[in-house]
Short mmCIF file of C-alpha atoms and ligand atoms in Angstrom, two decimals:
data_model
loop_
_atom_site.label_atom_id
_atom_site.label_comp_id
_atom_site.label_asym_id
_atom_site.label_seq_id
_atom_site.Cartn_x
_atom_site.Cartn_y
_atom_site.Cartn_z
CA MET S 17 68.02 83.40 -33.60
CA CYS S 18 68.10 80.45 -35.41
CA ALA S 19 68.37 77.44 -33.25
CA PHE S 20 69.78 75.17 -36.04
CA PRO S 21 73.39 74.90 -37.52
CA CYS S 22 72.54 77.64 -40.08
CA SER S 23 74.59 76.74 -43.61
CA LYS S 24 73.57 79.39 -46.01
CA ALA S 25 71.47 82.50 -46.56
CA GLU S 26 69.85 82.84 -49.88
CA THR S 27 66.95 84.86 -51.05
CA LEU S 28 63.78 83.23 -50.90
CA TYR S 29 63.53 83.06 -47.15
CA SER S 30 65.15 84.96 -44.19
CA MET S 31 67.70 83.83 -41.80
CA SER S 32 65.14 82.56 -39.83
CA SER S 33 63.87 80.04 -42.35
CA VAL S 34 64.08 76.42 -41.48
CA ALA S 35 63.14 73.47 -43.69
CA LEU S 36 62.27 69.98 -42.07
CA THR S 37 62.72 67.25 -44.30
CA GLY S 38 62.53 63.26 -44.35
CA ILE S 39 59.26 63.29 -42.65
CA GLY S 40 58.06 59.66 -42.88
CA SER S 41 54.46 60.44 -41.92
CA LEU S 42 53.09 64.05 -41.25
CA VAL S 43 49.80 65.01 -39.25
CA THR S 44 48.68 68.43 -40.41
CA ASN S 45 45.09 68.11 -39.11
CA ASP S 46 43.90 70.39 -42.33
CA PRO S 47 42.04 67.80 -44.72
CA ALA S 48 42.66 70.42 -47.31
CA VAL S 49 46.59 69.60 -47.15
CA GLY S 50 46.69 66.14 -47.00
CA GLN S 51 44.50 62.84 -46.49
CA GLY S 52 41.57 62.31 -44.16
CA PRO S 53 40.50 64.05 -41.02
CA LEU S 54 44.12 64.54 -40.20
CA GLY S 55 45.46 65.76 -43.36
CA MET S 56 48.19 63.28 -43.56
CA LEU S 57 51.27 63.37 -45.90
CA THR S 58 53.81 60.97 -46.19
CA ASP S 59 57.40 61.67 -47.24
CA ALA S 60 56.67 65.23 -46.69
CA ALA S 61 58.55 68.65 -45.49
CA VAL S 62 57.78 71.40 -43.63
CA VAL S 63 59.26 74.91 -43.86
CA SER S 64 58.90 77.48 -41.15
CA GLU S 65 59.90 81.08 -41.38
CA ASP S 66 59.95 83.99 -38.93
CA GLY S 67 57.71 81.37 -36.47
CA LEU S 68 55.30 80.89 -38.81
CA VAL S 69 54.62 77.75 -41.17
CA ALA S 70 55.59 79.05 -44.62
CA TRP S 71 55.33 75.95 -46.64
CA VAL S 72 54.19 72.31 -46.26
CA GLY S 73 54.05 69.50 -48.96
CA SER S 74 55.83 66.59 -50.31
CA ALA S 75 59.53 66.50 -49.67
CA ASN S 76 60.27 66.37 -53.43
CA MET S 77 58.42 69.68 -53.93
CA ILE S 78 60.35 71.67 -51.31
CA PRO S 79 61.16 75.12 -52.43
CA GLU S 80 65.20 75.78 -52.09
CA GLY S 81 66.67 78.54 -50.40
CA THR S 82 66.07 78.10 -46.63
CA ASP S 83 68.74 78.90 -44.24
CA ALA S 84 68.83 75.42 -42.64
CA VAL S 85 67.50 72.11 -43.55
CA VAL S 86 67.22 69.23 -40.71
CA ASP S 87 66.63 65.82 -42.11
CA LEU S 88 64.18 63.78 -39.44
CA GLY S 89 65.28 60.58 -41.24
CA GLY S 90 61.62 59.07 -41.66
CA ALA S 91 60.30 60.28 -38.06
CA ALA S 92 56.55 60.87 -37.77
CA VAL S 93 55.93 64.86 -37.32
CA LEU S 94 52.59 66.46 -35.89
CA PRO S 95 51.38 69.61 -34.44
CA GLY S 96 52.47 70.27 -30.91
CA PHE S 97 50.06 69.09 -28.12
CA VAL S 98 47.70 71.98 -27.18
CA ASP S 99 46.98 71.05 -23.04
CA SER S 100 43.77 73.09 -22.60
CA HIS S 101 43.29 72.27 -19.02
CA ALA S 102 45.88 72.25 -16.22
CA HIS S 103 46.10 73.53 -12.86
CA LEU S 104 50.25 74.50 -12.29
CA ILE S 105 50.11 77.18 -9.91
CA PHE S 106 50.40 75.87 -6.52
CA ALA S 107 52.87 74.50 -3.81
CA GLY S 108 53.49 70.88 -2.35
CA ASP S 109 52.10 67.55 -3.35
CA ARG S 110 49.63 65.11 -1.93
CA TRP S 111 51.00 61.80 -2.41
CA PRO S 112 49.79 60.34 0.96
CA GLU S 113 46.33 61.40 -0.23
CA PHE S 114 46.87 59.24 -3.65
CA GLU S 115 48.56 56.44 -1.47
CA ALA S 116 45.35 56.23 0.50
CA ARG S 117 43.15 56.62 -2.67
CA MET S 118 44.88 53.44 -4.03
CA THR S 119 44.11 51.58 -0.85
CA GLY S 120 40.35 52.40 -0.98
CA GLU S 121 39.64 55.97 0.01
CA PRO S 122 37.38 57.71 -2.54
CA TYR S 123 38.37 61.02 -4.41
CA THR S 124 36.97 63.99 -3.00
CA ALA S 125 36.98 67.90 -3.63
CA GLY S 126 38.32 68.08 -0.01
CA GLY S 127 41.62 67.44 -0.78
CA ILE S 128 41.99 70.76 -2.86
CA ARG S 129 42.06 72.88 0.82
CA THR S 130 45.16 71.00 1.51
CA THR S 131 47.20 72.56 -1.72
CA VAL S 132 45.20 75.76 -0.72
CA SER S 133 47.40 76.13 2.64
CA ALA S 134 50.70 75.36 0.95
CA THR S 135 49.96 77.91 -1.82
CA ARG S 136 49.18 80.55 0.42
CA ALA S 137 52.46 79.95 2.32
CA ALA S 138 54.67 79.69 -0.38
CA SER S 139 56.64 82.72 -1.65
CA ASP S 140 56.22 83.75 -5.33
CA ASP S 141 59.39 82.38 -6.17
CA ASP S 142 58.54 79.01 -4.94
CA LEU S 143 55.44 79.24 -6.94
CA ARG S 144 57.50 80.35 -9.99
CA ALA S 145 59.99 77.75 -9.51
CA ASN S 146 57.16 74.88 -9.39
CA LEU S 147 55.50 76.35 -12.52
CA ALA S 148 58.97 76.35 -14.38
CA ARG S 149 59.22 72.58 -13.52
CA LEU S 150 55.97 71.70 -14.80
CA ALA S 151 56.35 73.96 -17.71
CA ALA S 152 59.63 72.05 -18.75
CA GLU S 153 58.07 68.76 -18.16
CA LEU S 154 55.24 69.99 -20.59
CA ALA S 155 57.48 70.96 -23.38
CA ALA S 156 59.63 67.95 -23.01
CA SER S 157 56.46 65.71 -23.78
CA GLY S 158 55.56 67.83 -26.70
CA VAL S 159 53.40 70.37 -25.55
CA THR S 160 53.56 73.50 -27.25
CA THR S 161 50.58 75.59 -25.79
CA PHE S 162 49.03 75.11 -22.50
CA GLU S 163 46.48 76.78 -20.26
CA SER S 164 46.77 77.16 -16.40
CA LYS S 165 44.16 77.96 -13.74
CA SER S 166 44.41 79.78 -10.52
CA GLY S 167 42.38 78.00 -7.83
CA TYR S 168 44.72 77.20 -5.10
CA GLY S 169 44.68 80.57 -3.46
CA LEU S 170 41.13 81.72 -3.05
CA THR S 171 41.68 85.02 -1.46
CA ARG S 172 41.75 88.24 -3.86
CA ALA S 173 45.29 88.49 -3.22
CA ASP S 174 46.33 84.87 -3.80
CA GLU S 175 44.35 84.37 -6.95
CA ALA S 176 45.63 87.74 -8.57
CA ARG S 177 49.16 86.90 -7.88
CA SER S 178 48.57 82.94 -9.05
CA LEU S 179 47.26 84.37 -12.28
CA ARG S 180 50.30 87.24 -12.46
CA ILE S 181 52.61 83.91 -12.24
CA ALA S 182 50.92 82.10 -14.65
CA GLY S 183 50.74 84.90 -17.34
CA GLU S 184 54.44 85.06 -17.07
CA VAL S 185 54.47 81.63 -19.15
CA THR S 186 51.37 81.48 -21.09
CA PRO S 187 48.35 83.84 -22.13
CA GLU S 188 45.99 80.98 -21.49
CA THR S 189 45.22 82.05 -18.10
CA THR S 190 42.06 81.02 -15.96
CA PHE S 191 40.45 82.31 -12.86
CA LEU S 192 39.03 79.62 -11.08
CA GLY S 193 38.38 81.33 -7.93
CA ALA S 194 35.30 78.99 -7.44
CA HIS S 195 37.41 75.83 -7.20
CA VAL S 196 36.30 75.27 -3.62
CA VAL S 197 34.89 77.28 -0.97
CA PRO S 198 37.78 77.48 1.45
CA ALA S 199 37.87 76.49 4.99
CA GLU S 200 37.30 80.03 6.47
CA TYR S 201 34.05 80.07 4.75
CA ALA S 202 32.76 76.79 5.25
CA ASP S 203 29.91 77.48 7.08
CA ARG S 204 29.07 80.56 5.08
CA PRO S 205 29.51 79.48 1.56
CA ASP S 206 27.10 82.23 0.12
CA ASP S 207 29.46 84.76 1.55
CA TYR S 208 32.46 83.00 -0.34
CA VAL S 209 30.49 83.39 -3.62
CA ARG S 210 29.72 87.07 -2.87
CA LEU S 211 33.51 87.65 -2.22
CA VAL S 212 34.26 85.97 -5.83
CA ILE S 213 31.97 88.17 -7.68
CA ASP S 214 32.46 91.62 -5.64
CA GLU S 215 36.12 91.36 -5.17
CA MET S 216 38.23 88.76 -6.73
CA ILE S 217 36.42 89.08 -10.25
CA PRO S 218 37.37 92.68 -10.43
CA ALA S 219 40.92 92.03 -9.33
CA CYS S 220 41.35 89.01 -11.53
CA ALA S 221 39.54 89.81 -14.81
CA PRO S 222 42.79 92.05 -16.21
CA LEU S 223 45.00 89.06 -15.48
CA ALA S 224 42.71 86.11 -17.10
CA ARG S 225 41.57 85.20 -20.42
CA TRP S 226 39.03 82.72 -18.73
CA ILE S 227 36.87 82.17 -15.88
CA ASP S 228 36.39 78.43 -14.57
CA VAL S 229 34.16 77.32 -11.87
CA PHE S 230 34.08 73.50 -10.52
CA CYS S 231 30.52 72.63 -10.51
CA ASP S 232 30.14 69.52 -8.64
CA ARG S 233 29.40 67.71 -5.52
CA GLY S 234 31.23 69.18 -2.53
CA ALA S 235 32.10 72.36 -4.88
CA PHE S 236 29.58 75.12 -6.38
CA ASP S 237 25.95 74.10 -7.40
CA ALA S 238 24.29 75.53 -10.56
CA ASP S 239 22.79 78.60 -9.27
CA GLN S 240 26.38 79.70 -7.64
CA ALA S 241 28.11 78.59 -10.82
CA ARG S 242 26.00 80.92 -13.12
CA ALA S 243 25.94 83.68 -11.04
CA ILE S 244 29.89 83.52 -10.99
CA LEU S 245 30.36 83.10 -14.56
CA GLU S 246 27.91 85.72 -15.72
CA ALA S 247 29.82 88.14 -13.60
CA GLY S 248 32.96 87.05 -15.10
CA ILE S 249 31.72 87.10 -18.58
CA ALA S 250 30.69 90.72 -17.68
CA ALA S 251 34.11 91.51 -16.59
CA GLY S 252 35.42 90.46 -19.85
CA MET S 253 36.37 86.89 -19.14
CA GLN S 254 35.05 84.08 -21.52
CA PRO S 255 33.71 80.83 -19.67
CA ARG S 256 34.80 77.26 -19.34
CA LEU S 257 33.52 74.60 -16.71
CA HIS S 258 34.54 71.75 -14.54
CA ALA S 259 31.36 69.86 -14.94
CA ASN S 260 29.93 66.44 -14.36
CA GLN S 261 33.43 64.96 -13.02
CA LEU S 262 31.94 63.31 -9.74
CA GLN S 263 28.30 62.57 -10.70
CA GLN S 264 25.59 63.59 -13.23
CA GLY S 265 24.47 66.98 -12.48
CA PRO S 266 23.73 70.35 -14.41
CA GLY S 267 27.15 71.63 -15.31
CA ALA S 268 27.41 70.46 -18.79
CA GLN S 269 24.09 71.84 -20.05
CA LEU S 270 24.98 75.15 -18.25
CA ALA S 271 28.24 75.47 -20.33
CA VAL S 272 26.31 74.91 -23.22
CA GLN S 273 23.75 77.51 -22.20
CA LEU S 274 26.57 80.18 -21.33
CA ASN S 275 28.20 79.15 -24.84
CA ALA S 276 31.41 78.11 -22.80
CA ALA S 277 34.51 77.07 -24.87
CA SER S 278 34.67 73.84 -22.98
CA ALA S 279 32.83 71.60 -20.57
CA ASP S 280 35.69 69.85 -18.86
CA HIS S 281 35.90 66.33 -17.31
CA VAL S 282 32.08 65.51 -18.44
CA THR S 283 32.71 61.90 -16.79
CA HIS S 284 28.83 61.45 -15.89
CA LEU S 285 26.75 62.40 -18.65
CA SER S 286 23.10 61.81 -19.55
CA ALA S 287 21.96 61.37 -23.15
CA GLN S 288 20.56 64.68 -22.83
CA ASP S 289 23.88 66.29 -21.80
CA VAL S 290 25.63 64.52 -24.60
CA GLU S 291 23.10 65.85 -27.32
CA ALA S 292 23.38 69.46 -25.77
CA LEU S 293 27.08 69.37 -25.93
CA ALA S 294 26.99 67.61 -29.57
CA SER S 295 24.52 70.48 -30.84
CA SER S 296 26.64 73.17 -29.24
CA SER S 297 30.16 75.05 -29.90
CA THR S 298 31.19 73.82 -26.62
CA VAL S 299 34.13 71.50 -26.57
CA ALA S 300 33.92 68.33 -24.35
CA THR S 301 37.45 68.15 -22.75
CA LEU S 302 38.14 64.94 -21.58
CA LEU S 303 41.08 64.18 -18.65
CA PRO S 304 41.55 60.64 -18.51
CA GLY S 305 44.69 61.34 -16.20
CA ALA S 306 42.03 61.94 -13.62
CA GLU S 307 40.14 58.91 -14.09
CA PHE S 308 43.36 57.25 -14.21
CA SER S 309 44.72 58.45 -11.13
CA THR S 310 41.36 58.19 -9.04
CA ARG S 311 40.75 55.08 -10.29
CA SER S 312 37.31 56.06 -11.52
CA PRO S 313 35.29 55.31 -14.61
CA TYR S 314 36.11 57.05 -17.63
CA PRO S 315 34.18 59.49 -19.75
CA ASP S 316 31.98 58.02 -22.74
CA ALA S 317 34.12 59.43 -25.38
CA ARG S 318 32.48 57.19 -28.24
CA ALA S 319 28.98 58.52 -26.94
CA LEU S 320 30.32 62.01 -27.75
CA ILE S 321 32.11 61.39 -30.69
CA ASP S 322 29.45 59.59 -32.16
CA ALA S 323 27.04 61.95 -31.51
CA GLY S 324 28.91 64.67 -33.29
CA ALA S 325 30.76 66.83 -30.29
CA THR S 326 33.88 68.22 -30.53
CA VAL S 327 36.27 66.41 -28.15
CA ALA S 328 39.61 67.54 -26.42
CA LEU S 329 42.08 65.88 -24.74
CA ALA S 330 44.33 67.21 -21.72
CA THR S 331 46.33 66.49 -18.73
CA ASP S 332 44.45 68.23 -15.91
CA CYS S 333 47.87 68.35 -14.24
CA ASN S 334 47.25 68.95 -10.57
CA PRO S 335 48.42 67.69 -7.34
CA GLY S 336 45.16 66.03 -6.51
CA SER S 337 43.57 64.16 -9.08
CA SER S 338 46.24 63.82 -12.01
CA PHE S 339 49.98 64.61 -11.12
CA THR S 340 50.93 64.17 -14.70
CA THR S 341 52.04 66.64 -17.65
CA SER S 342 52.16 63.81 -20.13
CA MET S 343 49.77 64.12 -23.26
CA PRO S 344 51.27 61.03 -24.69
CA LEU S 345 49.95 59.07 -21.91
CA MET S 346 46.55 60.98 -22.29
CA ILE S 347 46.54 59.53 -25.92
CA ALA S 348 47.22 55.91 -24.76
CA LEU S 349 44.69 56.29 -22.08
CA ALA S 350 42.01 57.68 -24.47
CA VAL S 351 42.83 54.89 -26.91
CA ARG S 352 43.17 51.92 -24.83
CA GLU S 353 40.41 52.84 -22.25
CA MET S 354 37.92 54.86 -23.85
CA ARG S 355 38.00 53.46 -27.25
CA MET S 356 39.02 56.31 -29.08
CA SER S 357 40.84 55.65 -32.47
CA PRO S 358 44.59 56.61 -32.65
CA ASP S 359 43.48 59.38 -35.12
CA GLU S 360 40.61 60.61 -32.94
CA ALA S 361 43.08 60.72 -29.97
CA VAL S 362 45.92 62.44 -31.52
CA TRP S 363 43.59 65.11 -33.08
CA SER S 364 42.13 65.80 -29.84
CA ALA S 365 45.03 66.25 -28.22
CA THR S 366 46.30 68.95 -30.75
CA ALA S 367 43.38 70.24 -32.81
CA GLY S 368 40.77 69.80 -30.15
CA GLY S 369 42.79 71.52 -27.64
CA ALA S 370 42.96 74.26 -29.81
CA ALA S 371 39.26 74.28 -30.47
CA ALA S 372 38.86 74.35 -26.50
CA LEU S 373 40.87 77.36 -26.32
CA ARG S 374 39.19 78.93 -29.33
CA ARG S 375 42.65 79.22 -31.19
CA ASP S 376 43.06 78.72 -34.97
CA ASP S 377 46.84 79.31 -34.94
CA VAL S 378 47.75 76.16 -33.19
CA GLY S 379 47.00 72.64 -33.44
CA VAL S 380 47.57 72.53 -37.15
CA ILE S 381 50.31 72.53 -39.56
CA ARG S 382 49.07 74.82 -42.70
CA VAL S 383 50.81 77.80 -43.98
CA GLY S 384 50.13 80.74 -41.52
CA SER S 385 49.82 78.79 -38.65
CA ARG S 386 52.57 79.06 -35.86
CA ALA S 387 55.33 76.98 -36.21
CA ASP S 388 54.57 74.40 -33.30
CA LEU S 389 56.02 70.74 -34.32
CA VAL S 390 56.91 67.63 -32.58
CA SER S 391 58.76 64.74 -34.29
CA LEU S 392 58.96 61.39 -32.60
CA ARG S 393 61.26 58.51 -32.36
CA ALA S 394 58.77 56.40 -34.44
CA PRO S 395 57.66 56.38 -38.00
CA HIS S 396 53.94 57.02 -37.43
CA HIS S 397 51.79 58.90 -34.83
CA VAL S 398 49.81 55.66 -34.01
CA HIS S 399 52.94 54.61 -31.69
CA LEU S 400 51.78 57.19 -29.40
CA ALA S 401 49.11 55.03 -28.21
CA TYR S 402 50.94 51.57 -29.29
CA ARG S 403 53.96 52.01 -27.49
CA PRO S 404 52.63 53.56 -23.96
CA GLY S 405 54.75 54.79 -21.34
CA VAL S 406 57.61 55.14 -23.78
CA ASP S 407 59.29 58.69 -24.22
CA LEU S 408 58.80 58.93 -28.23
CA VAL S 409 58.72 62.89 -28.18
CA ASP S 410 62.16 63.33 -29.89
CA ARG S 411 62.22 66.97 -30.96
CA VAL S 412 59.84 69.99 -30.38
CA TRP S 413 59.57 73.35 -32.05
CA VAL S 414 57.64 76.36 -30.75
CA GLY S 415 57.41 79.41 -32.95
CA GLY S 416 59.93 77.55 -35.38
CA GLN S 417 62.46 77.51 -32.62
CA GLN S 418 63.53 74.11 -31.58
CA ILE S 419 63.28 73.76 -27.52
CA LYS S 420 64.09 70.15 -27.38
CA GLU S 421 67.03 68.49 -28.98
CA SER S 422 67.22 65.13 -30.43
CA ALA S 423 68.34 62.66 -27.32
O1 LIG M 517 40.27 69.35 -12.29
N1 LIG M 517 38.06 68.78 -10.02
C1 LIG M 517 38.49 70.07 -9.31
N2 LIG M 517 39.57 70.41 -9.41
C2 LIG M 517 40.83 69.56 -10.24
C3 LIG M 517 41.23 68.60 -8.96
C4 LIG M 517 42.02 69.67 -8.01
C5 LIG M 517 42.87 68.87 -6.89
O2 LIG M 517 42.28 67.79 -6.49
O3 LIG M 517 43.66 69.52 -6.36
C6 LIG M 517 40.31 68.39 -11.21
O4 LIG M 517 40.39 67.28 -11.09
FE1 LIG M 518 40.73 70.31 -13.43
#
């Protein structure tokens, strides 16, 4: 159904066609469509039809005959953000832990167990309601594709139900049964690894596109991570990895060896790790919300980009280390704190996220891509970094349907 005031039905496009005109500056992320790596156009228009981009170009060349025309009055438009790393299936929150951290306590993986207890005790509907609230926040901040992990259930039944609920709202579901060793296995972690491999993976593989392991201090070592990931791959899931968040270690290079879609966090990297990522197809997914909220040093985005690695930005939304759904905040942090240029940050939050999910239908505005678009209350995408903390996301379309109205 057309979400716009439909004025006329003419021949060139079906009833579901919509032309967005008056675009002051357009990020397409397709260098074949416009200038530079972001494929920029000015005074542009985009036509969507049946959920896909049907035409993109200069406004004065726009084809006639769309069902509806929306004049954006000079606004900037970009592809919807692709949040390739989030933990959205949980109950409760951990604000006392955050408060303690802000007065000097360090962040450790141990806090995850607090959320595991709350999640196990929650009903399906409680988990669904929390997920719906976070998904609405993501949409309002311009996210049109997002991933969500399990990892706060840590029993076969609780992991499977987390993935079932996540699968109701996104195809990008990730099994993270190896998030931490749960309390009841604290003195026999190898038995937990066996449970993950022998029981959880068979139950969860049909429900998850991806498998992830937290390979770090206080979580799983390289041998455990490799065994779990290889079992997950054999069961049909594709690997991605939480790696090198808390200290240097083997995670990033393990991700490369397994041809993982992404190595995430990568906050503490050696020169060899940077080189390994740069010469691989594994995306380095940076999660500056975690460093911001745990008051930790930021990853070296410049070293990764300058070495030629593909970099994505994502929220890592979770109740412990990064309780935010704001991709514009990630862009502002990446620019201000990690010395990424505004163009690099916007690319990483859109096309970079798509690469991390091995998707070529999103994160780009070209004929045939999904019509996922964001317009800003600003004339240029640099404003996303230039005006930190200001809600600039004006309208949002997913598959050509407008899901956020202009405020
Ligand atoms: O990505 N590092 C591991 N997992 C999450 C944190 C989860 C939590 O603290 O609840 C992360 O930061
Ligand atoms: Fe995470």
